[in-house]
Amino acid sequence: MERTSKVISISEAIQRFVGDTCASLAIGGMHMHNNPMALIREVIRQQKKIKRLITSPSGSINADLLIGSGLVSEVLTSYVGLEHLGLAPNFRRGVEKKTINLLECDEPFLVYGLQAGAGGLPFIPYPAGLELTDIPRVNPELYRYTTDPYTGKQVMTAAPIKPEVALIHCQEADPFGNAIFKGSEFTDRQMIFAADTVILQVEKVVPNLAEKYGSTKVNVPGFLVSAVVEAPFGCHPTSSHGYYTYDEGHLKGYLKACKDTESYSEYFKQYVTGIAEENYSQQIGAEQLEKLRQGGGVK
Amino acid sequence: MERTSKVISISEAIQRFVGDTCASLAIGGMHMHNNPMALIREVIRQQKKIKRLITSPSGSINADLLIGSGLVSEVLTSYVGLEHLGLAPNFRRGVEKKTINLLECDEPFLVYGLQAGAGGLPFIPYPAGLELTDIPRVNPELYRYTTDPYTGKQVMTAAPIKPEVALIHCQEADPFGNAIFKGSEFTDRQMIFAADTVILQVEKVVPNLAEKYGSTKVNVPGFLVSAVVEAPFGCHPTSSHGYYTYDEGHLKGYLKACKDTESYSEYFKQYVTGIAEENYSQQIGAEQLEKLRQGGGVK
Amino acid sequence: MSEKVYSTSELMSCVMARHLKNGEVAVMGAVSMIPMAACRMAQLTHAPNLYYITGGSGAVNPYLEPMVPSSCDDELLRSDAALALPDVILLEGHGKRLDVFFGGGLQIDKYGNCNLICIGDWEKPALRGPGTVGLPFLPRAGRVVIYTMSHNAKTLIEKVDFNSGPGFLDGPESWSTKAKDLPGKGPALVVTPLCVMDFDEETKVMRLKSLHPGVTLEQVVENTGFQLVIPDEIPVTQEPTSIELEYLRKVDSAGIVRNM
Amino acid sequence: MSEKVYSTSELMSCVMARHLKNGEVAVMGAVSMIPMAACRMAQLTHAPNLYYITGGSGAVNPYLEPMVPSSCDDELLRSDAALALPDVILLEGHGKRLDVFFGGGLQIDKYGNCNLICIGDWEKPALRGPGTVGLPFLPRAGRVVIYTMSHNAKTLIEKVDFNSGPGFLDGPESWSTKAKDLPGKGPALVVTPLCVMDFDEETKVMRLKSLHPGVTLEQVVENTGFQLVIPDEIPVTQEPTSIELEYLRKVDSAGIVRNM
């Protein structure tokens, strides 16, 4: 008997593994790096509704584009922004105009919560001092308190996070879902361990991945992955660590396009809803992609 | 100005960084692999008393030799044994004859506890079901209970573990303590993150470690390390992943020597107290070491 | 009885391999040569999509051939992937990641509880065991496969002196009370040098499933320290097929399992 | 006033670099070009044993030259070591690992509390900020260095609308009550385009420490939304030395800091 490959097309992956209303969707990548944009664009094309969107400690265009698509009801996040390029326009507008519900949290909440979700832990208690912000006050559903049985003191807790689906970008995977992060892992590996269903997009499917890098570098075990999608340059306009850098011009263009409805819907048509994901690279242009491939470190 | 090297001799490392009575000593390595034996033998030579010894989830000759030296008051462990070669004679005797105090725990206690110690967390609550063993009953000091604030249920907790000193073997380090595990990390990296003071023994000091392996493989940051000791074959008779395999004959000889006081003190004289660590390799013999180097995988 | 072309430990490996289904995820701890060989063999025969993790090494799907005795050996890192131990603990705690957990003990009782801690009272043990490592996770594993090389009345006993690897606890009532919300379905199979056993659905007591070739019912009853459930019909454990043996020996070319 | 051979952001980098001691460990988050350059420059000048971690990348001691703007860039992985983000969170939670934590905010108040969440009421914000990421760890960092490119009365205010990065809380009393057992010593330094500030030991209120060359006291007072502590003598911030500038520009050959 042969092992079953998990490599399928991007449209099939989203069709099969994301429900029409997704209870909670975690999206990998941090700032303008390793965002699983190919999968995210396809989620928008297929108009999957997202009840709760969960970002890494620093969401970027991955979250902002989804929010801008109008598919997201609420967001659990500690940051959505474009780092040195500015604020995230759709996130900002959504929160200010209350078209999305915000579950305000901090970075450790996401890290502890995913850890708890991954390990079957009922919660994670915070180190002392982190209860001093105003965050627990505005998120009493998720931030709670219990007794430290060793000192008798009250401690703040993070709730477990168990995303229904996680969309993650890895640089390379074998056909069975075993995968690597060439550069930083961010919280992507935690999302993989915590989610019920994981869809991986990769730059490249590599049959003998462990031989190529050594097995200790391959720290995503295939049995946690439901589908592998090959999507070269699939992080564009964000970077893929070790493959290519982010497209600053495109990101700035995005920010500009977000300024009014018309130009935003033009952006949407041009890069998301108006084209199949298979044609996205072409839309950006081979020359531009090659330039981005020249940038970025740690090849 | 120049960076300060942390590379010192083995005797100086133990002298400077282990008190005459060490409140808690964590020792790395799991089963017959990556045991920091050179450091452990030196601790015995310098007759450092150990109030609490903390093992990985599977201690081996590292713990058994220390216990056999009479320097250990109590042990926090979930296993001390020689895997397929048999029980650990000094551990067994020590517990049966009550010459050591045993803090009985399970593997998750050590992993959760080190995690909590490393991260400033007050404790880690267990997943449901792990309270069903008899262990919490015999270790009520460390296993406690609190309320899950999300469900109202009682949950068992693991106490934080913060070793005063950790003795760890890494395959390679740079002079500043940045280090790698070539093969498995076991819980050694957690011990490094949880301990107040870390002494590393390495097969080799490599100046440009991150260039050699890529920085993401170098996941022990130098600022957590107080001293680096170069000790080639320093894990003998256990293995060093990626460098050499364990010495089954020697381990069997050790088990045999433990059968009576006379032969044990002979073993001690021959390999521990009777020689300087610098002469240990010679005592084993170059030919035998070369044979072990041929064994083992993942070079 | 004709000369056997396989050893008892090889037969045990085959029994375990057959129990594993394609697409499952299995995990094992120390001194697990028989389950390791079983997993790899299952992959090479009927279960190519089986995943297995060899204990402390964190190796996922080690290629094994040739296999090695230690569960933490670097040879195991010739594998599909490798996890740091804390990640394996996450998987074990999660409750829905691992379908099969291989366990065992110095003592195993009629409800499938395992003891790796001590014989006698914990305070004054007659024999101190090595410790329990990861066995407390058993109630969170899909199902538990227990094995031992010592099928005798001291190992297979009425009640463990110390419960360090929970099976059906004190039987059906305590199981349904204490474990009702847990992800684990409890012990499923017991493999010894004499026979294969499972558990009676009602009473949760260990039940004879098949006798190994050449072993009599009396032998099993005599060497079991509690009253086994004995069904009306007791088949003989199917001998290793030539294909099974071919793959098992490919995996175990050094004869580590064979000569146990 | 003669033409300056350095930019204000370069001066800010130098101020921060001088504040870092040899052997310390520093950490920073997003949009941290000035602190990054400061750390690397300090390593190359007076603090070769300084360690620094650049935010989400997990990079330990990136070689930087040439530096890049994003805190998660793979260029930063040309470094001594690199940690997965959850490991950085362990270090931040521990309380005794990090000597210096670089922070900032949309608003910074007189007690050094920072706000990255919103301007106005959280329920109906006039401006929604990006979010607070790791700033809640501030009370567990050895000391906090705050910086902002906007020294004006809207940024430096009496009290933050939302406290997402605790400084001295509501002042000496609340600090000594709520933070007495915490490992952090609170905010230590504030660096802006106009001046350097520290905190009065007694009142915990921000105090002018030095004015950047060419900046007047009036300018600072006018652009600060609360009553600063003004000492009797106010030195001028020491200009970058030629050695400092040489190393800073070696690190920042692309002029990212210079042209901020």
mmCIF file of C-alpha atoms in Angstrom, chain A residues 19-284:
data_model
loop_
_atom_site.group_PDB
_atom_site.id
_atom_site.type_symbol
_atom_site.label_atom_id
_atom_site.label_comp_id
_atom_site.label_asym_id
_atom_site.label_seq_id
_atom_site.Cartn_x
_atom_site.Cartn_y
_atom_site.Cartn_z
ATOM 1 C CA GLY A 19 -17.155 25.368 6.668
ATOM 2 C CA ASP A 20 -19.454 28.024 5.201
ATOM 3 C CA THR A 21 -19.445 29.529 8.668
ATOM 4 C CA CYS A 22 -16.170 28.896 10.439
ATOM 5 C CA ALA A 23 -16.489 29.092 14.217
ATOM 6 C CA SER A 24 -12.873 30.187 14.671
ATOM 7 C CA LEU A 25 -10.150 30.688 12.132
ATOM 8 C CA ALA A 26 -6.507 31.159 13.136
ATOM 9 C CA ILE A 27 -4.244 32.768 10.579
ATOM 10 C CA GLY A 28 -0.490 32.400 10.731
ATOM 11 C CA GLY A 29 2.286 34.865 10.022
ATOM 12 C CA MET A 30 3.516 37.841 11.976
ATOM 13 C CA HIS A 31 3.706 41.397 10.757
ATOM 14 C CA MET A 32 4.498 41.357 7.047
ATOM 15 C CA HIS A 33 6.029 37.874 7.122
ATOM 16 C CA ASN A 34 4.774 34.366 6.393
ATOM 17 C CA ASN A 35 1.141 35.461 6.023
ATOM 18 C CA PRO A 36 -0.796 32.633 4.319
ATOM 19 C CA MET A 37 -2.235 35.070 1.815
ATOM 20 C CA ALA A 38 -3.042 32.557 -0.918
ATOM 21 C CA LEU A 39 -5.321 30.668 1.472
ATOM 22 C CA ILE A 40 -6.807 33.872 2.825
ATOM 23 C CA ARG A 41 -7.623 35.206 -0.605
ATOM 24 C CA GLU A 42 -9.320 31.925 -1.428
ATOM 25 C CA VAL A 43 -11.361 32.062 1.792
ATOM 26 C CA ILE A 44 -12.610 35.440 0.587
ATOM 27 C CA ARG A 45 -13.342 34.168 -2.923
ATOM 28 C CA GLN A 46 -15.379 31.340 -1.468
ATOM 29 C CA GLN A 47 -17.125 33.780 0.882
ATOM 30 C CA LYS A 48 -16.618 31.693 4.013
ATOM 31 C CA LYS A 49 -18.012 33.500 7.024
ATOM 32 C CA ILE A 50 -15.705 33.710 10.022
ATOM 33 C CA LYS A 51 -17.298 33.973 13.392
ATOM 34 C CA ARG A 52 -14.031 34.475 15.244
ATOM 35 C CA LEU A 53 -10.751 35.419 13.631
ATOM 36 C CA ILE A 54 -7.604 34.681 15.661
ATOM 37 C CA THR A 55 -4.344 36.365 14.742
ATOM 38 C CA SER A 56 -0.768 35.827 15.836
ATOM 39 C CA PRO A 57 0.454 38.381 18.392
ATOM 40 C CA SER A 58 0.945 40.723 15.440
ATOM 41 C CA GLY A 59 -1.593 40.454 12.680
ATOM 42 C CA SER A 60 -1.049 42.352 9.443
ATOM 43 C CA ILE A 61 -2.664 42.428 6.013
ATOM 44 C CA ASN A 62 -3.748 38.823 6.600
ATOM 45 C CA ALA A 63 -6.303 40.036 9.156
ATOM 46 C CA ASP A 64 -6.930 43.408 7.566
ATOM 47 C CA LEU A 65 -7.881 41.982 4.178
ATOM 48 C CA LEU A 66 -10.254 39.473 5.750
ATOM 49 C CA ILE A 67 -11.852 42.165 7.869
ATOM 50 C CA GLY A 68 -12.103 44.372 4.810
ATOM 51 C CA SER A 69 -13.944 41.585 3.014
ATOM 52 C CA GLY A 70 -16.773 41.870 5.524
ATOM 53 C CA LEU A 71 -16.673 38.172 6.377
ATOM 54 C CA VAL A 72 -15.393 38.513 9.933
ATOM 55 C CA SER A 73 -17.681 38.925 12.951
ATOM 56 C CA GLU A 74 -15.148 39.154 15.747
ATOM 57 C CA VAL A 75 -11.390 39.274 16.180
ATOM 58 C CA LEU A 76 -9.203 37.934 18.950
ATOM 59 C CA THR A 77 -5.951 39.821 18.618
ATOM 60 C CA SER A 78 -3.213 41.740 20.398
ATOM 61 C CA TYR A 79 -2.243 43.784 17.323
ATOM 62 C CA VAL A 80 -3.279 44.377 13.759
ATOM 63 C CA GLY A 81 -1.100 46.849 11.944
ATOM 64 C CA LEU A 82 1.429 47.278 9.188
ATOM 65 C CA GLU A 83 4.379 47.937 11.474
ATOM 66 C CA HIS A 84 6.503 50.803 10.103
ATOM 67 C CA LEU A 85 4.075 51.322 7.230
ATOM 68 C CA GLY A 86 1.183 52.415 9.429
ATOM 69 C CA LEU A 87 -2.100 51.367 10.974
ATOM 70 C CA ALA A 88 -4.304 48.644 9.497
ATOM 71 C CA PRO A 89 -7.144 50.586 7.890
ATOM 72 C CA ASN A 90 -9.925 47.972 7.840
ATOM 73 C CA PHE A 91 -9.185 46.777 11.359
ATOM 74 C CA ARG A 92 -9.150 50.335 12.605
ATOM 75 C CA ARG A 93 -12.355 51.249 10.827
ATOM 76 C CA GLY A 94 -14.058 48.031 11.899
ATOM 77 C CA VAL A 95 -13.308 48.642 15.558
ATOM 78 C CA GLU A 96 -14.047 52.357 15.473
ATOM 79 C CA LYS A 97 -17.340 51.857 13.633
ATOM 80 C CA LYS A 98 -18.150 48.679 15.555
ATOM 81 C CA THR A 99 -18.705 46.576 12.485
ATOM 82 C CA ILE A 100 -16.531 43.960 14.140
ATOM 83 C CA ASN A 101 -16.487 42.821 17.735
ATOM 84 C CA LEU A 102 -13.018 43.059 19.256
ATOM 85 C CA LEU A 103 -11.741 40.591 21.837
ATOM 86 C CA GLU A 104 -8.879 42.689 23.137
ATOM 87 C CA CYS A 105 -5.909 40.705 24.404
ATOM 88 C CA ASP A 106 -2.171 40.840 24.812
ATOM 89 C CA GLU A 107 0.600 38.783 23.257
ATOM 90 C CA PRO A 108 0.974 36.360 26.183
ATOM 91 C CA PHE A 109 -2.771 35.631 26.089
ATOM 92 C CA LEU A 110 -2.393 34.301 22.548
ATOM 93 C CA VAL A 111 0.766 32.362 23.334
ATOM 94 C CA TYR A 112 -0.563 30.912 26.594
ATOM 95 C CA GLY A 113 -3.975 30.268 25.112
ATOM 96 C CA LEU A 114 -2.630 28.371 22.116
ATOM 97 C CA GLN A 115 -0.311 26.443 24.433
ATOM 98 C CA ALA A 116 -3.283 25.467 26.581
ATOM 99 C CA GLY A 117 -5.355 24.574 23.529
ATOM 100 C CA ALA A 118 -2.539 22.465 22.125
ATOM 101 C CA GLY A 119 -1.859 20.615 25.366
ATOM 102 C CA GLY A 120 -5.346 20.030 26.736
ATOM 103 C CA LEU A 121 -4.603 22.361 29.638
ATOM 104 C CA PRO A 122 -7.688 23.984 31.164
ATOM 105 C CA PHE A 123 -6.009 27.417 31.224
ATOM 106 C CA ILE A 124 -2.651 29.102 31.857
ATOM 107 C CA PRO A 125 -2.161 31.368 34.852
ATOM 108 C CA TYR A 126 -0.327 34.637 34.156
ATOM 109 C CA PRO A 127 2.876 35.758 35.861
ATOM 110 C CA ALA A 128 2.152 38.446 38.451
ATOM 111 C CA GLY A 129 2.037 42.010 37.154
ATOM 112 C CA LEU A 130 0.333 41.414 33.842
ATOM 113 C CA GLU A 131 -3.058 42.042 35.428
ATOM 114 C CA LEU A 132 -2.058 45.700 35.858
ATOM 115 C CA THR A 133 -3.169 46.772 32.379
ATOM 116 C CA ASP A 134 -6.731 47.776 31.518
ATOM 117 C CA ILE A 135 -7.134 44.807 29.181
ATOM 118 C CA PRO A 136 -8.741 42.316 31.597
ATOM 119 C CA ARG A 137 -11.340 44.959 32.390
ATOM 120 C CA VAL A 138 -12.518 45.115 28.761
ATOM 121 C CA ASN A 139 -12.326 41.353 28.169
ATOM 122 C CA PRO A 140 -13.790 39.729 31.289
ATOM 123 C CA GLU A 141 -15.052 36.751 29.317
ATOM 124 C CA LEU A 142 -11.572 35.523 28.483
ATOM 125 C CA TYR A 143 -9.461 37.026 31.261
ATOM 126 C CA ARG A 144 -10.408 35.466 34.581
ATOM 127 C CA TYR A 145 -8.892 34.855 37.977
ATOM 128 C CA THR A 146 -8.229 31.887 40.199
ATOM 129 C CA THR A 147 -6.209 30.989 43.276
ATOM 130 C CA ASP A 148 -2.566 30.006 43.142
ATOM 131 C CA PRO A 149 -2.668 26.896 45.325
ATOM 132 C CA TYR A 150 0.983 27.355 46.338
ATOM 133 C CA THR A 151 0.745 30.937 47.621
ATOM 134 C CA GLY A 152 -2.969 31.554 48.059
ATOM 135 C CA LYS A 153 -2.722 34.624 45.844
ATOM 136 C CA GLN A 154 -5.183 35.520 43.102
ATOM 137 C CA VAL A 155 -3.767 35.055 39.621
ATOM 138 C CA MET A 156 -5.094 36.084 36.232
ATOM 139 C CA THR A 157 -5.697 33.347 33.658
ATOM 140 C CA ALA A 158 -5.668 32.946 29.889
ATOM 141 C CA ALA A 159 -8.373 30.736 28.377
ATOM 142 C CA PRO A 160 -7.432 27.898 26.039
ATOM 143 C CA ILE A 161 -7.577 28.708 22.325
ATOM 144 C CA LYS A 162 -8.661 25.876 20.042
ATOM 145 C CA PRO A 163 -9.182 27.203 16.535
ATOM 146 C CA GLU A 164 -11.532 25.199 14.381
ATOM 147 C CA VAL A 165 -9.254 25.802 11.407
ATOM 148 C CA ALA A 166 -5.731 27.214 11.108
ATOM 149 C CA LEU A 167 -4.328 28.578 7.854
ATOM 150 C CA ILE A 168 -0.554 28.408 7.987
ATOM 151 C CA HIS A 169 2.315 29.072 5.631
ATOM 152 C CA CYS A 170 5.366 26.826 5.821
ATOM 153 C CA GLN A 171 8.223 27.147 3.417
ATOM 154 C CA GLU A 172 8.329 23.459 2.530
ATOM 155 C CA ALA A 173 6.394 20.293 3.305
ATOM 156 C CA ASP A 174 6.545 16.708 2.177
ATOM 157 C CA PRO A 175 3.440 15.274 0.532
ATOM 158 C CA PHE A 176 2.254 13.933 3.899
ATOM 159 C CA GLY A 177 2.200 17.268 5.706
ATOM 160 C CA ASN A 178 5.481 17.085 7.588
ATOM 161 C CA ALA A 179 6.786 20.609 7.236
ATOM 162 C CA ILE A 180 9.454 23.149 8.108
ATOM 163 C CA PHE A 181 9.810 26.810 8.890
ATOM 164 C CA LYS A 182 12.996 27.996 7.231
ATOM 165 C CA GLY A 183 13.183 31.143 9.345
ATOM 166 C CA SER A 184 11.056 32.234 12.296
ATOM 167 C CA GLU A 185 8.153 30.111 13.509
ATOM 168 C CA PHE A 186 6.339 32.968 15.244
ATOM 169 C CA THR A 187 3.235 31.365 16.808
ATOM 170 C CA ASP A 188 2.422 29.394 13.688
ATOM 171 C CA ARG A 189 3.570 26.083 15.054
ATOM 172 C CA GLN A 190 1.478 26.651 18.171
ATOM 173 C CA MET A 191 -1.546 27.311 15.963
ATOM 174 C CA ILE A 192 -0.897 24.035 14.172
ATOM 175 C CA PHE A 193 -0.740 22.187 17.494
ATOM 176 C CA ALA A 194 -3.883 23.869 18.844
ATOM 177 C CA ALA A 195 -6.220 23.760 15.836
ATOM 178 C CA ASP A 196 -8.670 21.016 14.956
ATOM 179 C CA THR A 197 -7.917 21.319 11.249
ATOM 180 C CA VAL A 198 -4.790 22.716 9.622
ATOM 181 C CA ILE A 199 -4.393 23.793 6.020
ATOM 182 C CA LEU A 200 -0.798 24.389 5.009
ATOM 183 C CA GLN A 201 0.291 26.475 2.095
ATOM 184 C CA VAL A 202 3.905 25.953 1.082
ATOM 185 C CA GLU A 203 6.330 27.351 -1.411
ATOM 186 C CA LYS A 204 7.294 23.875 -2.455
ATOM 187 C CA VAL A 205 6.422 20.253 -1.824
ATOM 188 C CA VAL A 206 9.661 18.370 -1.208
ATOM 189 C CA PRO A 207 9.455 14.578 -1.155
ATOM 190 C CA ASN A 208 12.440 13.894 1.099
ATOM 191 C CA LEU A 209 12.175 16.853 3.403
ATOM 192 C CA ALA A 210 13.779 15.265 6.458
ATOM 193 C CA GLU A 211 16.724 14.080 4.416
ATOM 194 C CA LYS A 212 17.189 17.569 3.033
ATOM 195 C CA TYR A 213 17.161 19.417 6.349
ATOM 196 C CA GLY A 214 17.562 16.765 9.037
ATOM 197 C CA SER A 215 14.485 15.592 10.886
ATOM 198 C CA THR A 216 14.953 17.900 13.890
ATOM 199 C CA LYS A 217 14.359 20.854 11.588
ATOM 200 C CA VAL A 218 11.098 19.244 10.427
ATOM 201 C CA ASN A 219 9.062 20.054 13.517
ATOM 202 C CA VAL A 220 5.569 20.056 12.080
ATOM 203 C CA PRO A 221 4.333 16.453 12.161
ATOM 204 C CA GLY A 222 2.191 15.510 9.193
ATOM 205 C CA PHE A 223 -0.618 13.995 11.235
ATOM 206 C CA LEU A 224 -1.633 17.476 12.395
ATOM 207 C CA VAL A 225 -2.079 18.668 8.833
ATOM 208 C CA SER A 226 -5.239 18.045 6.811
ATOM 209 C CA ALA A 227 -4.182 19.492 3.480
ATOM 210 C CA VAL A 228 -1.034 20.760 1.794
ATOM 211 C CA VAL A 229 -1.359 23.351 -0.926
ATOM 212 C CA GLU A 230 1.565 24.311 -3.128
ATOM 213 C CA ALA A 231 1.432 28.064 -3.628
ATOM 214 C CA PRO A 232 4.713 29.609 -4.764
ATOM 215 C CA PHE A 233 4.890 33.253 -3.709
ATOM 216 C CA GLY A 234 1.685 32.547 -1.805
ATOM 217 C CA CYS A 235 2.652 34.967 0.979
ATOM 218 C CA HIS A 236 2.808 37.939 -1.353
ATOM 219 C CA PRO A 237 2.625 40.852 -0.560
ATOM 220 C CA THR A 238 4.193 39.614 2.706
ATOM 221 C CA SER A 239 7.487 37.765 2.912
ATOM 222 C CA SER A 240 8.213 34.076 3.118
ATOM 223 C CA HIS A 241 11.247 33.671 5.377
ATOM 224 C CA GLY A 242 14.176 32.350 3.429
ATOM 225 C CA TYR A 243 12.325 32.603 0.109
ATOM 226 C CA TYR A 244 11.512 36.223 -0.613
ATOM 227 C CA THR A 245 11.007 39.548 1.110
ATOM 228 C CA TYR A 246 7.785 41.521 1.428
ATOM 229 C CA ASP A 247 6.526 43.865 -1.267
ATOM 230 C CA GLU A 248 6.622 47.276 0.369
ATOM 231 C CA GLY A 249 5.275 49.030 -2.706
ATOM 232 C CA HIS A 250 2.294 46.725 -2.918
ATOM 233 C CA LEU A 251 1.575 47.099 0.801
ATOM 234 C CA LYS A 252 1.671 50.857 0.499
ATOM 235 C CA GLY A 253 -0.643 50.585 -2.482
ATOM 236 C CA TYR A 254 -2.979 48.482 -0.375
ATOM 237 C CA LEU A 255 -3.010 51.077 2.377
ATOM 238 C CA LYS A 256 -3.793 53.745 -0.161
ATOM 239 C CA ALA A 257 -6.518 51.640 -1.762
ATOM 240 C CA CYS A 258 -8.159 51.247 1.635
ATOM 241 C CA LYS A 259 -8.784 54.966 1.848
ATOM 242 C CA ASP A 260 -12.069 54.818 -0.071
ATOM 243 C CA THR A 261 -14.585 52.148 -0.995
ATOM 244 C CA GLU A 262 -14.087 52.479 -4.677
ATOM 245 C CA SER A 263 -10.356 51.998 -4.790
ATOM 246 C CA TYR A 264 -10.633 49.186 -2.253
ATOM 247 C CA SER A 265 -13.158 47.306 -4.344
ATOM 248 C CA GLU A 266 -10.836 47.887 -7.301
ATOM 249 C CA TYR A 267 -7.978 46.299 -5.288
ATOM 250 C CA PHE A 268 -10.281 43.432 -4.392
ATOM 251 C CA LYS A 269 -11.279 42.810 -7.954
ATOM 252 C CA GLN A 270 -7.726 43.023 -9.207
ATOM 253 C CA TYR A 271 -6.063 40.739 -6.686
ATOM 254 C CA VAL A 272 -8.732 38.735 -4.906
ATOM 255 C CA THR A 273 -12.244 38.208 -6.168
ATOM 256 C CA GLY A 274 -11.615 39.014 -9.806
ATOM 257 C CA ILE A 275 -8.959 36.355 -10.377
ATOM 258 C CA ALA A 276 -8.286 32.748 -9.524
ATOM 259 C CA GLU A 277 -5.434 32.262 -7.037
ATOM 260 C CA GLU A 278 -3.508 30.420 -9.743
ATOM 261 C CA ASN A 279 -3.332 33.715 -11.652
ATOM 262 C CA TYR A 280 -2.219 35.866 -8.743
ATOM 263 C CA SER A 281 1.532 35.614 -9.440
ATOM 264 C CA GLN A 282 0.923 36.636 -12.997
ATOM 265 C CA GLN A 283 -1.011 39.640 -11.740
ATOM 266 C CA ILE A 284 2.027 40.730 -9.724
#
